[in-house]
Amino acid sequence: MNKKTFLWIVVGIIALMLLAVSRVPTAVSQVGVTEPPALAKMEIVPAKITWSPAIDYPYDELILSITGPDSLVWEEAFSPQTWPSLEVTDSQGVPRPDGSYTYTLRVHLLLSPEAGAALQAARETGDPQAIANLQAASILPPAPYAQTGSFVIQNGTFLAQPAQDARETSDDHGGDNHLDDVVYYENLIVVGDECVGADCVNGEVFNYTTLKLKENNVGLTFYDTSAGTFPGVDWQLTANESTSGGLNKFSIEDLTNAKIPFTILANAPSNAFYVDASGRVGMGTATPYVELHLASGDTPTVRLDQTTSSGWPAQVWDIGGNEQQFFIRDVTGGSTWPFRIQPGTPSNALTLRADGTVGIGTWGPAATLHVYNAAPTILVSRPDGKTTLSLDSSGNLLLGGLLTEASDINVKENLRPVDSGQILDLVAGLPIYTWNYREDQADTAHVGPMAQDFYAAFALGADDKHIASLDANGVALASVQALHSQIKDQQTQISQLEQQNADLEARLSRLEASAGLRIPMRVLYASLAVAVLALSMVAVLTWRTRTHAKLHPFWIKP
């Protein structure tokens, strides 16, 4: 044996070894990779599908979501006493359309108070290991919390449990078409088109296709034989499921980790997913204008669906818009609409700034809540139509209840008693008018002092442009106290005069009796009236002499 022959034998052996090794990694790379446990077992009969739960922990409900032909979307929740199921006809007895369907079954956990509190605390701290820790502590049940699959309706009935297509288990295709392996140890260059697969025929039509894969199970597998720390995940492009009644779809499969991260179903519309040269993504459009552009003929919507698959409570939000509104919808909370914006809403209708201030009609709120408008108004009303608070553009405040102002001694300081008599004197000299606000109608009359006069007399409040109702009430109460004191004094004087009059009348009666004379009673009453009038005039003159007294420091008691 010469050296050249020996060299070719060695090369051949090495090539055969490499070929053998290249066929091993599929099994090796998937050692330890198992399908996730099932949430429920799907049982199919021609008229009904039933999912029997395979979990042994308590739960609140199972939620079955289904999508199908003609944009069909259906969802229903099932209590623990009822197994999830789907009949081939809807609630009205109408047959569901033929075609492929995809379902997701999710469990809504029945959380204990301890689990709920732990989840809330974990959400606030942002602990990424919270769910795993709670599961390890048996506070949360173990996964799975969700399951996904598919089924087919054909000729008005559910297809039975799918049967597996016969796949080649060896390199021998069998029959009369047995082909021997052909191994090339150099580059293979094909000038022309190529068909690969058991169903390729002589005279294959390519229709401008350079490479065609043709048989009953079509796929393209990427086996990475790298070892050590080099990346070695195996991938596969798969066209259609291999089971009878399975999905017509194109998928990218992660063989090593038994996952299918990307799938396109047959009959998906054109431009369902489109990436342009600038990296902009269009969904439903080939001309995306922004980084992510959603286009639909009816209410394009984004769903934020927190499933129970990670252990957190389920919550679904929708964000969408149409010619009527932009909205945020709380699907879990009964499909309520907590936030809506109508088309044509002006700029800065609602703004929230970094300092926590809120502007309505302004981008620069000058207060915690700043309402800016040519005619700003605030209205608070009840469902029964009753207005409880109204603030119009003129500053008029209408209350359907009480105005209660802070008057707690614990919020006050610099307390000093007042001279109510001095306040009464100042009130007596305070000009009082009837008037109307310039922004009101002329016949909308009010009565009261001017703020400038009130401030000049009492120096109360922040400025001479406003009168606080608490200050006006205080002045009125002090004046009432002064009047009450004066009335008491006058009542005392009247009582004294009445006593004096009674004494005089008794004395006069005695004199008449001794002298045989009698003075008419009307004369006595007239005398008493003159005396009372004289005392009253003295009191009034005394009061008016103090009318022009200054406020400070006289009316405040030391």
XYZ file of C-alpha atoms in Angstrom:
558
model
C 0.000 0.000 0.000
C 1.541 3.249 -1.095
C 1.447 6.457 0.948
C -1.144 8.108 -1.301
C -3.615 5.257 -0.870
C -3.050 5.206 2.886
C -3.665 8.955 3.095
C -6.981 8.630 1.268
C -8.062 5.854 3.649
C -7.247 8.024 6.686
C -9.144 10.966 5.210
C -12.135 8.727 4.539
C -12.173 7.374 8.092
C -11.989 10.891 9.546
C -14.807 12.034 7.278
C -16.998 9.102 8.345
C -16.314 9.896 12.003
C -17.247 13.548 11.507
C -20.419 12.507 9.712
C -21.347 10.188 12.559
C -20.674 12.866 15.164
C -22.770 15.380 13.235
C -25.798 13.093 13.572
C -25.482 12.689 17.349
C -26.049 16.185 18.811
C -29.835 16.148 18.313
C -30.227 13.538 20.988
C -27.374 14.796 23.100
C -28.333 18.444 23.037
C -31.843 17.681 24.218
C -30.906 15.482 27.145
C -32.754 16.790 30.201
C -35.150 18.936 28.108
C -38.724 17.863 28.774
C -42.055 19.286 27.825
C -43.649 21.328 30.624
C -46.308 19.475 32.622
C -49.839 19.789 31.352
C -52.356 22.030 33.087
C -55.229 19.937 31.746
C -55.814 16.942 29.500
C -57.630 17.743 26.245
C -60.224 15.170 25.204
C -61.824 15.504 21.757
C -65.052 13.984 20.469
C -66.770 15.079 17.225
C -69.131 17.559 18.930
C -67.161 18.711 21.959
C -63.724 19.305 23.445
C -63.204 18.982 27.195
C -60.169 19.962 29.231
C -59.926 17.915 32.439
C -57.689 19.720 34.985
C -54.494 17.896 35.891
C -53.561 20.150 38.817
C -54.056 19.216 42.446
C -54.038 22.664 44.063
C -57.115 24.854 44.696
C -57.899 27.559 42.184
C -60.512 30.234 41.595
C -61.240 29.614 37.920
C -59.808 28.371 34.635
C -59.904 30.842 31.751
C -60.114 29.436 28.223
C -59.157 31.805 25.380
C -59.583 30.739 21.738
C -58.731 32.324 18.395
C -59.792 30.916 15.052
C -60.782 31.589 11.449
C -62.288 34.917 10.366
C -60.618 36.744 13.292
C -62.725 34.755 15.763
C -61.947 35.513 19.412
C -63.702 33.762 22.299
C -63.049 33.585 26.037
C -64.855 32.055 28.987
C -64.096 31.434 32.661
C -64.928 28.114 34.336
C -65.319 27.522 38.064
C -63.597 24.583 39.790
C -66.895 22.714 39.666
C -67.029 22.901 35.844
C -64.429 21.549 33.459
C -63.537 23.856 30.578
C -65.211 22.767 27.369
C -66.087 23.940 23.881
C -68.928 22.708 21.710
C -68.789 22.645 17.925
C -71.769 25.032 17.850
C -72.060 28.351 19.661
C -74.672 29.294 22.275
C -77.165 30.060 19.486
C -76.667 26.662 17.889
C -74.717 28.086 14.943
C -71.845 25.821 13.804
C -68.419 27.254 14.337
C -66.481 27.799 11.086
C -64.161 25.112 9.771
C -60.458 25.724 10.176
C -57.568 25.681 12.609
C -57.992 27.048 16.136
C -55.482 27.933 18.829
C -56.311 27.939 22.532
C -54.725 29.099 25.770
C -55.877 27.743 29.117
C -54.878 29.792 32.165
C -55.488 29.165 35.846
C -56.567 31.960 38.164
C -54.969 31.025 41.461
C -56.911 31.078 44.701
C -54.490 33.105 46.782
C -54.375 32.957 50.550
C -54.110 36.261 52.463
C -50.475 35.362 53.155
C -49.767 34.823 49.451
C -51.562 38.022 48.474
C -49.580 40.075 50.985
C -46.321 38.442 49.880
C -47.030 39.168 46.217
C -47.901 42.788 46.991
C -44.677 43.223 48.929
C -42.677 41.580 46.142
C -44.257 43.849 43.541
C -43.329 46.936 45.559
C -39.723 45.819 46.038
C -39.328 44.517 42.480
C -37.806 41.228 43.640
C -37.216 39.119 40.466
C -36.961 35.905 42.510
C -40.193 36.485 44.411
C -42.285 33.862 42.614
C -39.606 31.176 42.840
C -39.092 31.900 46.535
C -42.817 31.774 47.250
C -43.122 28.487 45.380
C -40.170 27.049 47.280
C -41.851 28.084 50.537
C -45.139 26.448 49.395
C -46.919 29.791 49.638
C -47.645 29.585 45.906
C -48.464 26.301 44.133
C -46.002 24.992 41.548
C -46.339 25.655 37.843
C -47.853 25.141 35.299
C -50.256 28.065 35.316
C -50.968 28.082 31.562
C -51.237 25.720 28.602
C -51.400 26.363 24.859
C -52.480 24.089 22.019
C -54.552 23.776 18.869
C -57.410 21.844 17.287
C -59.278 21.694 13.985
C -62.927 21.810 12.954
C -63.548 20.046 9.650
C -66.947 19.528 8.034
C -68.660 20.787 11.179
C -66.967 18.402 13.630
C -63.857 18.395 15.751
C -61.130 16.186 14.392
C -60.273 13.384 16.761
C -56.981 13.245 18.601
C -54.431 13.818 15.839
C -52.440 10.903 14.499
C -48.729 11.256 13.852
C -47.552 11.236 10.248
C -45.072 8.515 9.409
C -41.605 10.021 9.524
C -38.463 8.470 8.185
C -36.663 6.679 10.977
C -33.637 5.849 8.860
C -31.942 6.958 5.723
C -33.690 4.194 3.773
C -36.825 5.530 2.039
C -37.821 1.958 1.153
C -39.702 0.678 -1.860
C -38.548 0.985 -5.416
C -37.193 4.461 -4.774
C -34.367 3.262 -2.533
C -31.424 5.595 -2.878
C -27.938 5.063 -1.597
C -26.114 7.775 0.316
C -23.728 9.834 -1.705
C -20.949 11.467 0.290
C -18.788 14.244 -1.082
C -15.603 15.254 0.650
C -15.251 18.430 -1.334
C -17.479 21.449 -1.990
C -20.729 20.631 -3.770
C -21.685 23.226 -6.336
C -24.998 22.914 -8.157
C -25.374 25.081 -11.214
C -29.136 25.243 -11.464
C -32.023 24.601 -9.065
C -32.170 21.895 -6.409
C -35.045 19.829 -5.007
C -34.518 17.941 -1.759
C -37.002 15.465 -0.319
C -38.633 12.112 -0.844
C -41.296 13.512 -3.161
C -39.010 15.260 -5.659
C -39.588 13.995 -9.215
C -37.705 14.016 -12.464
C -38.637 17.206 -14.308
C -39.439 19.118 -11.113
C -40.875 22.583 -11.776
C -39.061 25.225 -9.748
C -40.796 28.475 -10.766
C -37.737 30.603 -10.054
C -37.052 28.757 -6.789
C -33.409 27.872 -6.302
C -33.947 25.389 -3.463
C -37.117 23.369 -2.911
C -37.864 21.052 0.018
C -40.569 18.564 -0.918
C -42.108 15.762 1.121
C -44.864 15.172 3.685
C -42.802 16.568 6.608
C -40.773 19.572 5.599
C -38.169 21.228 7.761
C -34.696 22.645 7.761
C -32.591 21.831 10.805
C -29.459 23.617 11.993
C -27.398 21.216 14.122
C -24.573 23.013 15.864
C -21.831 20.559 16.874
C -19.863 23.094 18.865
C -18.529 21.940 22.206
C -17.354 23.524 25.409
C -18.264 27.151 25.949
C -19.146 27.767 22.317
C -22.809 28.426 21.442
C -24.426 25.141 20.482
C -28.214 25.511 20.412
C -29.934 23.624 17.580
C -32.626 25.374 15.536
C -35.201 24.253 13.021
C -37.434 25.875 10.428
C -40.652 23.876 10.316
C -43.487 24.070 7.818
C -46.781 22.753 9.226
C -47.400 20.383 12.091
C -46.845 16.683 11.485
C -50.133 15.539 13.031
C -53.398 14.967 11.209
C -55.563 18.014 11.774
C -52.584 20.002 13.027
C -51.853 23.620 12.289
C -50.791 24.900 8.910
C -47.995 27.132 10.061
C -44.373 28.157 9.693
C -42.265 28.133 12.847
C -38.785 28.740 14.124
C -38.094 26.106 16.768
C -35.477 26.051 19.493
C -34.807 22.304 19.477
C -32.345 22.318 22.336
C -34.779 23.962 24.757
C -37.976 22.516 23.235
C -39.504 25.932 22.529
C -41.224 27.540 19.538
C -40.638 31.299 19.868
C -41.922 32.318 16.423
C -44.947 31.067 14.448
C -46.924 32.303 11.458
C -50.266 30.635 10.742
C -51.454 29.998 7.218
C -53.633 32.706 5.675
C -52.124 35.411 7.865
C -52.810 38.714 6.083
C -50.183 40.459 4.031
C -47.926 42.792 5.996
C -49.002 41.243 9.279
C -45.404 41.831 10.376
C -43.234 44.170 8.323
C -39.803 45.645 9.076
C -38.683 48.442 6.766
C -35.152 49.543 5.917
C -35.089 51.991 8.836
C -35.971 49.334 11.386
C -39.535 50.542 11.802
C -42.006 47.746 12.440
C -45.401 47.656 10.806
C -48.232 45.397 11.920
C -50.887 45.439 9.261
C -49.017 47.940 7.093
C -46.032 47.973 4.736
C -45.415 51.674 5.332
C -44.724 52.109 9.050
C -44.344 55.788 9.955
C -42.931 55.326 13.452
C -40.913 52.707 15.328
C -44.018 50.545 15.870
C -47.023 51.159 13.644
C -50.275 49.231 14.133
C -52.839 49.431 11.334
C -56.300 47.891 11.358
C -59.640 48.575 9.761
C -61.403 48.666 13.129
C -59.999 49.919 16.436
C -56.312 48.935 16.458
C -55.611 47.780 19.987
C -52.694 46.644 22.114
C -53.418 44.162 24.903
C -51.305 44.008 28.060
C -52.121 40.575 29.436
C -50.523 39.572 32.707
C -51.304 35.870 32.850
C -50.958 33.654 35.873
C -48.120 31.745 34.184
C -45.541 33.366 36.484
C -47.613 33.210 39.659
C -48.851 36.804 39.722
C -52.612 37.483 39.702
C -54.137 37.866 36.256
C -54.784 41.373 34.926
C -55.626 42.461 31.392
C -55.471 46.019 30.027
C -56.340 47.167 26.500
C -54.964 50.330 24.899
C -56.697 51.249 21.663
C -58.253 53.932 19.571
C -60.732 54.661 16.800
C -62.650 57.579 15.330
C -64.538 58.020 18.606
C -61.853 57.813 21.254
C -58.457 56.740 22.525
C -58.988 54.545 25.547
C -57.525 52.401 28.280
C -59.823 49.500 29.101
C -59.687 47.391 32.263
C -60.732 44.034 30.839
C -60.288 42.136 34.097
C -62.307 44.710 36.025
C -65.414 44.272 33.870
C -64.193 46.030 30.710
C -64.516 49.454 32.299
C -63.070 52.558 30.585
C -61.161 54.537 33.246
C -59.376 56.754 30.707
C -60.718 58.137 27.401
C -59.650 60.924 25.015
C -61.884 62.186 22.218
C -60.330 63.119 18.852
C -59.781 66.864 18.569
C -58.933 67.330 22.234
C -56.785 70.498 22.494
C -53.126 70.420 23.401
C -52.279 70.333 27.098
C -55.794 69.289 28.046
C -54.154 67.238 30.788
C -50.482 67.516 31.728
C -48.488 65.961 34.532
C -45.140 67.551 35.299
C -42.027 66.088 36.888
C -42.626 68.084 40.083
C -45.997 66.380 40.599
C -48.130 69.317 39.497
C -51.141 68.746 37.262
C -52.246 71.139 34.574
C -55.630 71.230 32.867
C -55.338 73.398 29.806
C -51.753 74.402 30.546
C -48.287 72.899 30.128
C -46.909 75.022 32.983
C -49.113 74.492 36.043
C -48.327 77.012 38.776
C -49.988 74.986 41.523
C -50.610 71.371 42.460
C -53.736 71.572 40.276
C -53.915 74.419 37.780
C -56.991 74.872 35.580
C -56.394 77.267 32.688
C -59.050 78.255 30.172
C -60.714 81.325 28.715
C -63.779 80.436 30.775
C -62.613 77.867 33.349
C -65.273 76.081 35.346
C -65.357 73.221 37.832
C -68.461 71.107 38.382
C -69.006 68.292 40.862
C -72.286 66.433 40.404
C -73.913 63.154 41.401
C -75.554 60.469 39.242
C -78.966 61.730 40.382
C -78.238 65.073 38.699
C -77.666 67.074 41.890
C -74.802 69.565 41.704
C -72.745 69.445 44.881
C -70.124 72.009 43.865
C -69.838 74.494 41.030
C -67.117 77.061 40.407
C -67.687 79.291 37.389
C -65.295 81.462 35.404
C -66.218 84.526 37.491
C -65.075 82.814 40.670
C -68.590 82.192 41.968
C -68.635 79.081 44.149
C -71.914 77.218 44.551
C -72.101 74.586 47.260
C -74.795 72.004 47.665
C -73.723 71.523 51.275
C -71.799 73.359 53.976
C -68.628 75.428 53.780
C -66.530 74.377 56.740
C -63.399 76.385 57.505
C -60.559 75.352 59.775
C -60.973 76.961 63.198
C -59.208 74.464 65.431
C -57.262 76.126 68.217
C -54.410 73.728 67.448
C -53.832 75.409 64.081
C -53.904 78.944 65.435
C -51.430 81.199 67.212
C -51.154 84.777 68.532
C -54.543 84.549 70.273
C -55.647 87.907 71.813
C -59.068 88.856 73.200
C -60.948 91.697 71.489
C -62.980 94.671 72.677
C -66.394 93.886 71.240
C -67.594 97.410 71.999
C -64.880 98.918 69.809
C -65.709 96.435 67.030
C -69.376 97.438 67.237
C -68.378 101.066 66.913
C -66.287 100.257 63.801
C -69.144 98.268 62.291
C -71.430 101.249 62.853
C -69.062 103.383 60.797
C -68.493 100.781 58.035
C -70.068 101.804 54.700
C -72.549 99.167 53.466
C -73.768 99.075 49.859
C -75.841 97.036 47.494
C -73.893 96.124 44.336
C -73.262 93.494 41.641
C -70.052 91.980 40.247
C -69.004 93.417 36.896
C -69.044 89.962 35.300
C -72.564 89.298 36.599
C -75.850 90.643 35.327
C -76.872 94.032 36.718
C -79.881 92.519 38.465
C -77.698 90.013 40.369
C -77.542 92.180 43.494
C -75.502 91.665 46.663
C -75.140 93.638 49.884
C -72.053 94.207 51.991
C -68.958 96.351 52.537
C -66.055 96.897 50.176
C -62.937 94.911 50.967
C -60.894 98.118 51.124
C -63.207 99.617 53.787
C -63.299 96.360 55.727
C -59.499 96.072 55.706
C -59.070 99.742 56.672
C -61.376 99.263 59.647
C -60.211 95.880 60.915
C -56.922 95.026 59.101
C -58.064 91.421 58.754
C -57.130 89.014 55.962
C -54.260 88.788 53.488
C -55.010 91.979 51.549
C -57.587 94.690 50.891
C -59.068 92.895 47.870
C -60.846 90.061 49.671
C -62.968 89.414 52.746
C -62.704 86.010 54.378
C -66.059 84.696 55.530
C -64.478 83.612 58.810
C -63.364 87.223 59.463
C -66.761 88.656 58.555
C -68.421 86.129 60.835
C -66.023 86.987 63.650
C -66.754 90.709 63.343
C -70.479 89.975 63.338
C -70.221 87.744 66.420
C -68.187 90.362 68.298
C -70.772 93.021 67.388
C -73.565 90.764 68.613
C -71.707 90.353 71.906
C -71.385 94.144 72.247
C -75.068 94.659 71.482
C -75.954 91.942 73.955
C -73.918 93.719 76.637
C -75.578 97.053 75.877
C -79.033 95.501 75.928
C -78.286 93.948 79.307
C -77.167 97.323 80.656
C -80.271 99.000 79.304
C -82.450 96.217 80.691
C -80.883 96.776 84.095
C -81.584 100.504 83.871
C -85.177 99.850 82.802
C -85.665 97.492 85.708
C -84.306 100.136 88.070
C -86.612 102.774 86.576
C -89.573 100.446 86.860
C -88.732 99.876 90.514
C -88.361 103.601 91.090
C -91.655 104.191 89.328
C -93.350 101.585 91.459
C -91.915 103.192 94.572
C -93.068 106.627 93.423
C -96.524 105.307 92.619
C -96.809 103.739 96.042
C -95.601 106.908 97.709
C -98.000 108.982 95.657
C -100.858 106.718 96.584
C -100.069 107.198 100.221
C -99.923 110.964 99.774
C -103.239 110.985 97.958
C -104.795 108.919 100.624
C -103.614 111.259 103.342
C -104.526 114.427 101.417
C -107.658 113.105 99.767
C -106.157 113.687 96.267
C -105.566 111.306 93.349
C -103.204 111.914 90.369
C -104.392 110.248 87.158
C -102.380 107.139 86.121
C -101.738 108.519 82.642
C -99.764 111.316 84.180
C -97.620 108.809 86.017
C -97.041 106.737 82.875
C -96.124 109.852 80.921
C -93.585 110.769 83.567
C -92.092 107.259 83.385
C -91.867 107.422 79.587
C -90.050 110.749 79.745
C -87.562 109.294 82.184
C -86.889 106.196 79.983
C -86.496 108.394 76.886
C -84.007 110.598 78.669
C -81.903 107.601 79.694
C -81.970 106.188 76.143
C -80.783 109.484 74.647
C -77.922 109.574 77.086
C -76.889 106.030 76.065
C -77.050 106.830 72.330
C -74.999 109.998 72.694
C -72.393 108.091 74.678
C -72.213 105.367 71.989
C -71.888 107.800 69.041
C -69.023 109.650 70.661
C -66.990 106.464 70.339
C -67.958 105.738 66.706
C -64.834 107.310 65.208
C -62.404 105.494 67.464
C -59.493 103.842 65.666
C -59.089 100.063 65.474
C -55.568 99.696 66.785
C -54.715 99.438 69.516
C -57.999 100.334 71.198
C -60.385 97.516 70.265
C -57.940 94.791 71.156
C -57.734 94.208 74.865
C -54.241 94.072 76.277
